[in-house]
CSV table of C-alpha atoms in Angstrom, one decimal:
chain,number,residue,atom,x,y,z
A,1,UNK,CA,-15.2,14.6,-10.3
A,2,UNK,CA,-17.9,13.1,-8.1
A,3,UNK,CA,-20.4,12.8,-11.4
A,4,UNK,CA,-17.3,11.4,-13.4
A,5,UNK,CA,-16.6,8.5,-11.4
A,6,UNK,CA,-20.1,7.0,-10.3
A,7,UNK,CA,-20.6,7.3,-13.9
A,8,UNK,CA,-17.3,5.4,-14.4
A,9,UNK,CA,-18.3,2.5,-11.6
A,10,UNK,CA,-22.1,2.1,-13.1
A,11,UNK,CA,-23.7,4.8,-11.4
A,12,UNK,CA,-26.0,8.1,-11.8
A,13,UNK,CA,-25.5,10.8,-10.3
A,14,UNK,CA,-29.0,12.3,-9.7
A,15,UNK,CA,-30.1,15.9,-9.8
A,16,UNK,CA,-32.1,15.3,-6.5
A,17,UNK,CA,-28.8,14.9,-4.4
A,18,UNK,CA,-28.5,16.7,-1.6
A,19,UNK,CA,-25.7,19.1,-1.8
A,20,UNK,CA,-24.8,22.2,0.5
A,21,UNK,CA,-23.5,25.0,-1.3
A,22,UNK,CA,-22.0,26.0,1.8
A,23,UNK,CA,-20.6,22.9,3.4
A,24,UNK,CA,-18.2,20.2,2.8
A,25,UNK,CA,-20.6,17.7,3.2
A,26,UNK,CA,-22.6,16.3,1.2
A,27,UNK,CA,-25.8,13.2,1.3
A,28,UNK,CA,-25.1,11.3,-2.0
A,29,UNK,CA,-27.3,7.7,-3.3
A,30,UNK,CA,-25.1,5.5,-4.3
A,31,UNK,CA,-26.6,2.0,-5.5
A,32,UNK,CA,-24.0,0.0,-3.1
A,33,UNK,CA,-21.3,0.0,-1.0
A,34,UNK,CA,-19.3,-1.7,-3.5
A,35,UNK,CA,-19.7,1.2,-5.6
A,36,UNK,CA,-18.9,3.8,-2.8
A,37,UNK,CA,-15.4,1.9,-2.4
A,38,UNK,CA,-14.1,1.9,-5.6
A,39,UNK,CA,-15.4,5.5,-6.0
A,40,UNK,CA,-13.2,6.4,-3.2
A,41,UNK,CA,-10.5,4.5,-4.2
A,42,UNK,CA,-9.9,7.3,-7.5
A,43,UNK,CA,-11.4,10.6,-6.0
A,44,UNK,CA,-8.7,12.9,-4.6
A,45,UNK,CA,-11.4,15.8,-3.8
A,46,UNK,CA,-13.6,13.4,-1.5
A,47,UNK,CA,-11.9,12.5,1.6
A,48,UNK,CA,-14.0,9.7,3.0
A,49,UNK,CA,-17.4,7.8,2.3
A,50,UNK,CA,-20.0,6.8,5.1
A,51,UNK,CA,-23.0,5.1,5.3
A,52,UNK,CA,-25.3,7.6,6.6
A,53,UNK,CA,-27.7,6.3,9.4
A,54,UNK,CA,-28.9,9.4,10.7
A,55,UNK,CA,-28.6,13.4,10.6
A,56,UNK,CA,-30.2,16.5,11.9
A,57,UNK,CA,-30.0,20.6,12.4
A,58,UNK,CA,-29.9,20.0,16.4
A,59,UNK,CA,-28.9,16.9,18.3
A,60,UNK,CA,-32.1,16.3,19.2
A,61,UNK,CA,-33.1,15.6,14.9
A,62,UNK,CA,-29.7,13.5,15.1
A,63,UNK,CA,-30.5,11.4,18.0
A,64,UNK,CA,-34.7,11.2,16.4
A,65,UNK,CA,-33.3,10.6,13.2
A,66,UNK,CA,-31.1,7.7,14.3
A,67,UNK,CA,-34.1,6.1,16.5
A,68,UNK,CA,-35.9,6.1,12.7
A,69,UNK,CA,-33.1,4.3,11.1
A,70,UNK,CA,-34.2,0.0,10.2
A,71,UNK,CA,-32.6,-1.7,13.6
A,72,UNK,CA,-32.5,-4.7,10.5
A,73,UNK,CA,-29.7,-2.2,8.9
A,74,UNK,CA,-27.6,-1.7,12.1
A,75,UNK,CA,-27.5,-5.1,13.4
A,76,UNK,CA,-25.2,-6.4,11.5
A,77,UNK,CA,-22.3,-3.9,12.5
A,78,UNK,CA,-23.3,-4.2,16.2
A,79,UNK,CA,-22.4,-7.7,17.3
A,80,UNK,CA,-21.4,-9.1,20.4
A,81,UNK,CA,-18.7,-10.9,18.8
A,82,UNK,CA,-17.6,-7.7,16.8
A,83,UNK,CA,-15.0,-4.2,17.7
A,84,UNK,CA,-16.0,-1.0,16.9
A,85,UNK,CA,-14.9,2.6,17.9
A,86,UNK,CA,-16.6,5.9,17.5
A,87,UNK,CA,-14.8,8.9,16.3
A,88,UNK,CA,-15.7,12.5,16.3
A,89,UNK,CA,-14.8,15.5,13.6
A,90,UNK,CA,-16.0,18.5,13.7
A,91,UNK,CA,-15.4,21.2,10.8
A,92,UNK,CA,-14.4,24.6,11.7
A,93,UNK,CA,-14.4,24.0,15.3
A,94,UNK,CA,-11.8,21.9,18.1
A,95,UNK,CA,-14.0,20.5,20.6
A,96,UNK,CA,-12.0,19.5,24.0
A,97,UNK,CA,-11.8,15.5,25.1
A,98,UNK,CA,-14.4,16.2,28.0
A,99,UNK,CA,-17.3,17.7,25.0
A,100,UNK,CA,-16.1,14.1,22.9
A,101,UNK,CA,-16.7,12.0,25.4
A,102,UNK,CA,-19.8,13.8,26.7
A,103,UNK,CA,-21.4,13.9,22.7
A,104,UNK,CA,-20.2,10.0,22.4
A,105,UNK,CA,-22.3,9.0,26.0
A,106,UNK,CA,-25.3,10.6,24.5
A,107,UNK,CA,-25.7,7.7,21.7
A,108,UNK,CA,-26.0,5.1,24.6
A,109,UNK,CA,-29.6,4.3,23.1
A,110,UNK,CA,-27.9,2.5,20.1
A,111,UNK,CA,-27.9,-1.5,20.6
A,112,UNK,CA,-24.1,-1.4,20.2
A,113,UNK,CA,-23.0,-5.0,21.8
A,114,UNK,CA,-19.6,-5.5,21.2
A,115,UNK,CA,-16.4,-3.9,22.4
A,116,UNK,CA,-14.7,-0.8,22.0
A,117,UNK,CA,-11.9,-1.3,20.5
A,118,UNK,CA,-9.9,2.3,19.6
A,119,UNK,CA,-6.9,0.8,17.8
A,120,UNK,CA,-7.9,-1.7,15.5
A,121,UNK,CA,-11.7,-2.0,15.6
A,122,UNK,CA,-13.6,-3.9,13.1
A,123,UNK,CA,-16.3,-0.8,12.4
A,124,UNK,CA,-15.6,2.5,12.9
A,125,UNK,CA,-18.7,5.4,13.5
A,126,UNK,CA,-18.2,8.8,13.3
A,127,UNK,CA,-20.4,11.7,14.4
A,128,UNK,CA,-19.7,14.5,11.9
A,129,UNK,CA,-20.3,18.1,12.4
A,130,UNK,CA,-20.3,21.1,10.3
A,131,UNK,CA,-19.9,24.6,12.4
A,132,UNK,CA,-19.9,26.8,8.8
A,133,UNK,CA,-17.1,28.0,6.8
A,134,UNK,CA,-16.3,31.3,8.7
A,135,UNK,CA,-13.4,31.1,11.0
A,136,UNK,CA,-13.9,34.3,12.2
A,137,UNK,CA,-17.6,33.6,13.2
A,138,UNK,CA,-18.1,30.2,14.6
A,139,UNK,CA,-21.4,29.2,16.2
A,140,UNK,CA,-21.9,27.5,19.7
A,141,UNK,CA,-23.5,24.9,17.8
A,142,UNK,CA,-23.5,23.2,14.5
A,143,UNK,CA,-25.6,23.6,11.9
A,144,UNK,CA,-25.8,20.4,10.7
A,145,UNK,CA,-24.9,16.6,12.9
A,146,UNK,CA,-24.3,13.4,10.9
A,147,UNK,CA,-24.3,9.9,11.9
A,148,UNK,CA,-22.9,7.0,10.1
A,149,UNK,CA,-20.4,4.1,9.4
A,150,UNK,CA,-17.4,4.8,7.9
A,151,UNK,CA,-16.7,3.0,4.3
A,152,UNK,CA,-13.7,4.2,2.9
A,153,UNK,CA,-11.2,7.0,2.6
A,154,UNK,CA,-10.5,9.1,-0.4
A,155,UNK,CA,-6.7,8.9,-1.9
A,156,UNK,CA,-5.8,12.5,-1.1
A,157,UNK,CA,-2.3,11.0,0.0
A,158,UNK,CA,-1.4,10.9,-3.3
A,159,UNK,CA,-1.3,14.5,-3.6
A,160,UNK,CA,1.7,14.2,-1.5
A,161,UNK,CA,3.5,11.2,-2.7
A,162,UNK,CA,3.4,12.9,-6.6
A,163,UNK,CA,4.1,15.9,-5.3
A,164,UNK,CA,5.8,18.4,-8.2
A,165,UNK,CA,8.8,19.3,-5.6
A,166,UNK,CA,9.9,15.8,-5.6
A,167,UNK,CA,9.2,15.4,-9.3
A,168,UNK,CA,12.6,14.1,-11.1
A,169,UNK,CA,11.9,16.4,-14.4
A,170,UNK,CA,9.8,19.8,-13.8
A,171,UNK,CA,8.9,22.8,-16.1
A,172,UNK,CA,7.6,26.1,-15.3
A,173,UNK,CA,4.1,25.1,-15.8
A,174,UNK,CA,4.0,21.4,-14.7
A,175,UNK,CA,0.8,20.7,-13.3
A,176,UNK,CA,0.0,20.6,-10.1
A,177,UNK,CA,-0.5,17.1,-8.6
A,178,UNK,CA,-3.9,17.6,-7.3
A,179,UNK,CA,-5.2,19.0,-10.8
A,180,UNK,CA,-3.5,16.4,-12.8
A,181,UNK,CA,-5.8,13.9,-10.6
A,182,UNK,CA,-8.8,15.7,-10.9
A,183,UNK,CA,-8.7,16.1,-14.6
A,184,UNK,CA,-7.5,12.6,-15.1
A,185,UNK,CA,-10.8,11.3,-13.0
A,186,UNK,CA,-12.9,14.2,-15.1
A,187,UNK,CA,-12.1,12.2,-18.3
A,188,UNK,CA,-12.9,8.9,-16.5
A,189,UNK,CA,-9.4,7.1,-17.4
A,190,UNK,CA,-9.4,3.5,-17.0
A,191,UNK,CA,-6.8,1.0,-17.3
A,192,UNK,CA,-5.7,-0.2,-20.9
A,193,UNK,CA,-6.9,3.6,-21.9
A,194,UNK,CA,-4.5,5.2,-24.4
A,195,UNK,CA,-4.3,8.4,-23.1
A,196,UNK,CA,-3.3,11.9,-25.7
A,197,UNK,CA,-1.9,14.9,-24.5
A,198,UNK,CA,-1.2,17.4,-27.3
A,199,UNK,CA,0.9,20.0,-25.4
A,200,UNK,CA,2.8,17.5,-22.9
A,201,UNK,CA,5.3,19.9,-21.7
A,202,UNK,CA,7.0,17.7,-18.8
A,203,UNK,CA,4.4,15.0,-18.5
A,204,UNK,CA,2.4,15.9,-15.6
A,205,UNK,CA,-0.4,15.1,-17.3
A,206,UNK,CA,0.7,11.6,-18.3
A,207,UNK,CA,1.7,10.5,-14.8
A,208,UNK,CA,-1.9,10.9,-13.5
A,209,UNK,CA,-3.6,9.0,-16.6
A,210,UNK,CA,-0.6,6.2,-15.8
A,211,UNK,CA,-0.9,5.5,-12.4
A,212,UNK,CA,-4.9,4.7,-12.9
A,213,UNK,CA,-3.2,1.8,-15.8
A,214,UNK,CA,-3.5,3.8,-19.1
A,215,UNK,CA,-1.0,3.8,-21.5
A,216,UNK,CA,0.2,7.4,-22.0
A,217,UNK,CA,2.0,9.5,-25.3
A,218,UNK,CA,2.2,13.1,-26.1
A,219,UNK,CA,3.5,15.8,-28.5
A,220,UNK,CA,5.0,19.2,-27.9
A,221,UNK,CA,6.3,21.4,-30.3
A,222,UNK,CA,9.8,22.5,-28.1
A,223,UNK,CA,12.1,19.8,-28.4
A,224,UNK,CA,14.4,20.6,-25.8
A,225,UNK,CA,11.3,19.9,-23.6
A,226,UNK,CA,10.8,17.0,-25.4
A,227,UNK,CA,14.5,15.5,-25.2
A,228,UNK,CA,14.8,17.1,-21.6
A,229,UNK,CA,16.9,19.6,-22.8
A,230,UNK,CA,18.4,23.3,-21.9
A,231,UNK,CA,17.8,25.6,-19.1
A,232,UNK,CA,16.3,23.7,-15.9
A,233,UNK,CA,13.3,25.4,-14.3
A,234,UNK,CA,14.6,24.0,-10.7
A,235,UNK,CA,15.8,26.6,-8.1
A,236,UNK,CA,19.6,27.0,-8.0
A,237,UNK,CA,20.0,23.9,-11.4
A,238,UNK,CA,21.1,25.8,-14.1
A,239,UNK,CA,21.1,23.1,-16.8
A,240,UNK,CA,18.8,20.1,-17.1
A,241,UNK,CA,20.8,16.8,-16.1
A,242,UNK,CA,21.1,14.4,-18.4
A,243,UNK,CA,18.2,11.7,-17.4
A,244,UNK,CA,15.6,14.4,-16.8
A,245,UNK,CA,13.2,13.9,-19.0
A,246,UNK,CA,9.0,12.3,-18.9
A,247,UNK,CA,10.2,9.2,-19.3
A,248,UNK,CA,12.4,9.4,-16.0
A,249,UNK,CA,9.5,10.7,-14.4
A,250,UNK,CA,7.3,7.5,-15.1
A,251,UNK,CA,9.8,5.4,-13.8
A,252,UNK,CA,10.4,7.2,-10.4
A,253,UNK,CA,6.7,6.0,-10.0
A,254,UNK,CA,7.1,2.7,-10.9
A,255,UNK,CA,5.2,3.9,-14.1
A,256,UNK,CA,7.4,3.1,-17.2
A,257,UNK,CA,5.6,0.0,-18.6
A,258,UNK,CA,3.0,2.7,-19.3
A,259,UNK,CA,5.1,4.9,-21.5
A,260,UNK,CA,4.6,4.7,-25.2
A,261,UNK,CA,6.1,8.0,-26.1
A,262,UNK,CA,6.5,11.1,-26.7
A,263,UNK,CA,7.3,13.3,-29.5
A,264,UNK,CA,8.3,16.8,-31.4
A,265,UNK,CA,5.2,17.7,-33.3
A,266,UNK,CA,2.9,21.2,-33.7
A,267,UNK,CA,-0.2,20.6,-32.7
A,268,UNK,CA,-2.2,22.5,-35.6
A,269,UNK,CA,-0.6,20.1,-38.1
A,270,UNK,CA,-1.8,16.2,-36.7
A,271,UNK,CA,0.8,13.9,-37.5
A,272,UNK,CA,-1.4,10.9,-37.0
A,273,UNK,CA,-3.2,8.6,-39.3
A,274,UNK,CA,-6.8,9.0,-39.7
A,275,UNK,CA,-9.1,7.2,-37.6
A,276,UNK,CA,-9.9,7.0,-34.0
A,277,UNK,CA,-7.2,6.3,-31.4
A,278,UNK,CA,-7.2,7.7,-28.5
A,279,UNK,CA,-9.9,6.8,-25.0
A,280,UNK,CA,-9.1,10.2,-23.5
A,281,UNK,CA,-6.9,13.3,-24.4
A,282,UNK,CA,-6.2,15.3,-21.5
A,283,UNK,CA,-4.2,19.1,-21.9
A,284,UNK,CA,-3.5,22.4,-20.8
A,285,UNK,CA,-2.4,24.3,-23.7
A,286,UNK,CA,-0.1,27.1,-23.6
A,287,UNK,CA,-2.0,30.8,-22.4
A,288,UNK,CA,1.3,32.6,-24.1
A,289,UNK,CA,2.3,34.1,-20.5
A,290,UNK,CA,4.5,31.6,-18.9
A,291,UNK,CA,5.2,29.3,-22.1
A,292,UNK,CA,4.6,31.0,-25.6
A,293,UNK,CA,1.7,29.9,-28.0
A,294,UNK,CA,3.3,29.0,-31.2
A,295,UNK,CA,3.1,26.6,-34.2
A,296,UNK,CA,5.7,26.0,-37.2
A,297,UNK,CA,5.2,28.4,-40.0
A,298,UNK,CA,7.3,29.9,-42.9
A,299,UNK,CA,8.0,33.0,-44.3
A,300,UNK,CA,4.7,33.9,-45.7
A,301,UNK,CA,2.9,33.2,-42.4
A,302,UNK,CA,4.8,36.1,-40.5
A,303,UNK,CA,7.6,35.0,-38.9
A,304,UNK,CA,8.3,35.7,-35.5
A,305,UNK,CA,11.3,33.6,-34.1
A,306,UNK,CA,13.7,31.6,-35.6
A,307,UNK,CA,15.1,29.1,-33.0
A,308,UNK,CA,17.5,26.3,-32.8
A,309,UNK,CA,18.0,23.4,-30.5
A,310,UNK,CA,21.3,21.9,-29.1
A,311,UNK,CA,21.0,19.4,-31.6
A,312,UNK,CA,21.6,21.5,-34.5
A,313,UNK,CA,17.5,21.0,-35.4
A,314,UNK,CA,15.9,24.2,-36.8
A,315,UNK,CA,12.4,25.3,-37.2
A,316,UNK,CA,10.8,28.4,-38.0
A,317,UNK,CA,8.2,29.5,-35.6
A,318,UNK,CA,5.0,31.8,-35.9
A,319,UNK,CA,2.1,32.8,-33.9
A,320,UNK,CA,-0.6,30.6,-32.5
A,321,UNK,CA,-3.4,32.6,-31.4
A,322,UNK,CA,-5.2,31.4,-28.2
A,323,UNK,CA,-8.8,31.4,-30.4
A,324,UNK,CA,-7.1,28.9,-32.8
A,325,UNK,CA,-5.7,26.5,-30.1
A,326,UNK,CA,-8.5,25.5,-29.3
A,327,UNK,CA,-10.1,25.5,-32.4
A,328,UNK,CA,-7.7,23.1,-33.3
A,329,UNK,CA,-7.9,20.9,-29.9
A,330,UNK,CA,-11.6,20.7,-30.6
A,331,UNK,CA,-11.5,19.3,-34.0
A,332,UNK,CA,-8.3,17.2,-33.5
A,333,UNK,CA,-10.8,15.5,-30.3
A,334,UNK,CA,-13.5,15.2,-32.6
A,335,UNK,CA,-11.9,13.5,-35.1
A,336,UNK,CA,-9.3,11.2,-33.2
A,337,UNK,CA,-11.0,10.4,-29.8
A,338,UNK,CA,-13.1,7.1,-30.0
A,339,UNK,CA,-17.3,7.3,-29.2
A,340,UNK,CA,-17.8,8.3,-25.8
A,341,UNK,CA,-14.0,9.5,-25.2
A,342,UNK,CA,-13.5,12.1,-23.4
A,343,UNK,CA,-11.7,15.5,-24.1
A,344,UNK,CA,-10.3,17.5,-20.7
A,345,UNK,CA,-8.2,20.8,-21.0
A,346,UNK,CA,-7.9,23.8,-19.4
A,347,UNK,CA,-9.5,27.4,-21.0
A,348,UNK,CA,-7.6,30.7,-19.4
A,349,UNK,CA,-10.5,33.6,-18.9
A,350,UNK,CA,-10.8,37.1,-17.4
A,351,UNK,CA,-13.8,37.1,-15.4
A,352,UNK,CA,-15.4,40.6,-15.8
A,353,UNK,CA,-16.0,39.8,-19.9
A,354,UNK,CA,-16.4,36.0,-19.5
A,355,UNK,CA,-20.0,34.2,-19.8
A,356,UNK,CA,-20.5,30.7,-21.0
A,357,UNK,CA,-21.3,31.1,-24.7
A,358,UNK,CA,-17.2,32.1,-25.2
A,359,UNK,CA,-16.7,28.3,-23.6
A,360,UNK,CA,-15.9,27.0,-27.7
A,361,UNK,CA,-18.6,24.1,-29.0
A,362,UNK,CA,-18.1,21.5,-31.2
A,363,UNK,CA,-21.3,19.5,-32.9
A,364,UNK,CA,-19.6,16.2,-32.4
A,365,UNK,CA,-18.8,17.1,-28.7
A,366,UNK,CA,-21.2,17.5,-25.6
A,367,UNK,CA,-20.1,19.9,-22.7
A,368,UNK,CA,-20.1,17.7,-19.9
A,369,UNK,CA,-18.8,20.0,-16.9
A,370,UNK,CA,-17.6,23.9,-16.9
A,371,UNK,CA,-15.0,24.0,-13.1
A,372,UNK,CA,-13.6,27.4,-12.4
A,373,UNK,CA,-10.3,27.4,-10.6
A,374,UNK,CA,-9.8,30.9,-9.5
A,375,UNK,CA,-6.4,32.5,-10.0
A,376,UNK,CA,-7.0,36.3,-8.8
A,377,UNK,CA,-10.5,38.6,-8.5
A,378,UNK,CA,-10.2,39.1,-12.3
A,379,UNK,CA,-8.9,35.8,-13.4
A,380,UNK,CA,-9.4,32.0,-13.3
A,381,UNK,CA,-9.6,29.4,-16.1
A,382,UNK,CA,-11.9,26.9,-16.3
A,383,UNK,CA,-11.6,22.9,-16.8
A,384,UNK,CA,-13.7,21.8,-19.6
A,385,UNK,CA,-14.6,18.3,-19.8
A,386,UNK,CA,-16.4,16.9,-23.3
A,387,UNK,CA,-17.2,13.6,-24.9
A,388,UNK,CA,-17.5,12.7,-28.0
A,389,UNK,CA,-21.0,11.5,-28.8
A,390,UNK,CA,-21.3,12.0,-32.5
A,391,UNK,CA,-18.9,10.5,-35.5
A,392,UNK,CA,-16.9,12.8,-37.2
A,393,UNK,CA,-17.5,12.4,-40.6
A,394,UNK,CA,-15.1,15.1,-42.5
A,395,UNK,CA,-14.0,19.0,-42.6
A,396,UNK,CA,-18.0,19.9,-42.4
A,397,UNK,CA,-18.1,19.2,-39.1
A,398,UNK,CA,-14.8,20.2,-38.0
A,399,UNK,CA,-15.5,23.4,-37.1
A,400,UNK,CA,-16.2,24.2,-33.3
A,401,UNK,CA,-19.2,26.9,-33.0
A,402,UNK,CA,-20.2,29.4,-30.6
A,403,UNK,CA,-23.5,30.3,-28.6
A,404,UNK,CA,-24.6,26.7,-30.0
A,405,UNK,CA,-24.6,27.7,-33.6
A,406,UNK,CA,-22.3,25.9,-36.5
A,407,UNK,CA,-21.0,29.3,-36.9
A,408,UNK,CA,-16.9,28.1,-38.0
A,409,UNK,CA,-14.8,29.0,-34.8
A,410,UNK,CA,-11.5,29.9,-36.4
A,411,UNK,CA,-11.5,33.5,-37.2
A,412,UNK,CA,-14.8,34.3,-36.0
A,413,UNK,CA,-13.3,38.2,-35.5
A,414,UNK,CA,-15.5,39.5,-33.2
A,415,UNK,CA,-15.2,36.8,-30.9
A,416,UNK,CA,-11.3,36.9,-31.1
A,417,UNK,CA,-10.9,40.5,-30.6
A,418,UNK,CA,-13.5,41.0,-28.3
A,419,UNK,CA,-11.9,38.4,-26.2
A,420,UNK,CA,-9.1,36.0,-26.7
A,421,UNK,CA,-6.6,37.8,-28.1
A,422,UNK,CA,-6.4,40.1,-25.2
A,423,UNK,CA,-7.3,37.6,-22.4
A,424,UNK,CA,-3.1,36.3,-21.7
A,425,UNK,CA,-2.4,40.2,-21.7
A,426,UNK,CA,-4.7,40.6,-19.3
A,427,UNK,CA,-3.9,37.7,-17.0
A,428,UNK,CA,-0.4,39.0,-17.2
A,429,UNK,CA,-0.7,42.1,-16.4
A,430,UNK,CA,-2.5,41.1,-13.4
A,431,UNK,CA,0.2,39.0,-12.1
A,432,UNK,CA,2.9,41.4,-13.0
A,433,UNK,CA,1.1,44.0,-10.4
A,434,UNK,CA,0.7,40.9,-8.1
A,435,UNK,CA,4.1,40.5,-7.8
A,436,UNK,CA,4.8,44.0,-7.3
């Protein structure tokens, strides 16, 4: 997310960053404190941005450290004529008022001038100290100290305030709020995007890509989802009320304006005009465990389920195997994102058969990041983030490849059976023991 949002602002993120495997902090360059700001004012994973003046494995390489830091740098921030207030946090430990006040006495060698003000100071420092990630195992002292000015706060709140359980309209796989931010930010969504999500679902997707000004749409191939229809998936609601739908969702954010639409469409048959017309498309298609993988089909395809909505609207439905969805999602991005648009979806695995030449390739997409999300010791699906970086130029290049070869994706049979078409009977049967 980090790497998707300096690149958003104008930045790089380098390879020589410091980054602990095993904390939750981390010493980033960042070009200016402009940037930093309106980095944090997207990230829901970073919770606040400071401006490092000195750091060290003991107190002593803090309080050296800080001696080493341009006086020219600090000046500024320690006027006579200005507030400030030091604050402490420590991670994985609760230090008593006494040890705050005692660790905050210690930096007395600074040149601060002005006044403490602990209310509504004009800079705020923070000492910052990481005691490890075991709880059970907590060290007398830290094992790293940081010193620095505090720039700006991540927008973590947000989580809360677009929480599902005060969502208007909810499905049984509406995304989690948190997710739906982080994927959003993954496929760098800026305002005036138009944003594509080819299994919509409920909209959780949408709402994320909205609130950051992008103008939002989808397809899903259930129209009672679509026209917020049929059983509710709310605890003790039947039936679906008569305004839930995504489009009441939007507006319980203040987000309509950003609504264009959305509509009852199979995904492996595009109904769009060709060309390029989407910035971003953003998804998490169907693993067939929780919402069934399917796509319109006839007689001579194999039928398996004939269904009909409240609206008298009939459609024969077939199967959509898991290898094809996203052979499909691959060459639909390639084809209909613009250059440099981004492609973001989730890809279900099971961990003991997975390695990353089964993550599907696409000759006119580059693999930007691989995330695992865990969901059990033998499952966890991974976000997959992709941009478009070469023109799609007809059906000879509309077929995704594996281990980096042009070899055609959709029914490559050894790959399928070896692994897709058993991966959602897998992840099932893991969560039907779980609930046992």
């Amino acid at each position: 997310e980090i790497t998707s949002l300096l690149s958003l602002c104008g930045g790089q993120f380098s390879s020589e960053q410091e980054i602990r495997v095993n904390s939750p902090f981390w010493i980033l360059t960042i070009p200016s404190e402009e940037m930093a700001r309106g980095l944090m004012k997207r990230t829901v994973c970073a919770k606040s941005v400071f401006e490092l003046w000195g750091h060290g494995r003991s107190a002593g390489e803090l309080y050296a450290s800080l001696r080493s830091y341009p006086v020219a740098k600090m000046l500024p921030y320690l006027q006579s004529d200005s507030t400030y207030k030091i604050h402490i946090h420590t991670f994985n430990k609760t230090l008593t008022q006494a040890q705050k006040i005692q660790k905050i006495d210690a930096l007395e060698f600074l040149p601060f001038k002005g006044k403490v003000n602990l209310k509504n100071p004009q800079h705020v420092f923070w000492i910052l100290e990481d005691y490890g990630m075991d709880p059970n195992n907590v060290p007398e002292e830290p094992f790293h100290l940081y010193f620095g000015r505090w720039i700006a706060d991540g927008q973590r709140e947000l989580i809360e305030s677009y929480s599902v359980k005060k969502r208007h309209f909810i499905g049984n796989t509406s995304m989690d709020a948190c997710l739906s931010f982080i994927m959003a930010n993954h496929g760098r969504v800026k305002p005036n995007d138009v944003v594509y999500d080819p299994f919509v679902g409920t909209g959780g997707l949408l709402i994320s890509s909205a609130h950051f000004g992008a103008y939002v749409c989808g397809t899903d191939i259930d129209y009672n989802t679509i026209h917020g229809l049929g059983k509710a998936s709310r605890k003790n609601q039947k039936w679906r009320g008569p305004d839930e739908n995504i489009r009441a969702n939007l507006r319980q954010y203040g987000l309509e304006k950003y609504y264009l639409d959305a509509l009852v469409s199979d995904s492996s048959r595009p109904i769009w005009r060709k060309g390029t017309l989407f910035d971003v498309i953003i998804t998490d298609p169907p693993y067939g465990i929780r919402e069934a993988t399917r796509r319109t089909g006839s007689q001579k395809e194999g039928v398996k389920t004939v269904e009909r909505s409240t609206e008298n609207h009939i459609f024969v439905s077939s199967n959509y195997h898991l290898s094809d969805i996203f052979f499909d999602l691959l060459k639909f991005a390639a084809e209909y994102l613009v250059m440099g648009g981004r492609l973001v979806y989730w890809l279900p695995v099971y961990r003991p058969e997975y390695t990353e030449e089964m993550v599907p390739r696409h000759p006119c997409l580059k693999l930007i990041s691989n995330c695992e999300q865990m969901l059990s010791s033998h499952t966890s699906r991974r976000l997959i983030t992709m941009e478009k970086v070469k023109e799609f130029k007809g059906e000879e290049e509309g077929s995704p490849s594996l281990e980096g070869q042009h070899t055609p994706y959709r029914g490559h049979n050894s790959f399928r059976e070896k692994y897709f078409s058993g991966v959602s009977k897998r992840i099932a049967r893991e969560e039907k023991d779980n609930r046992k």
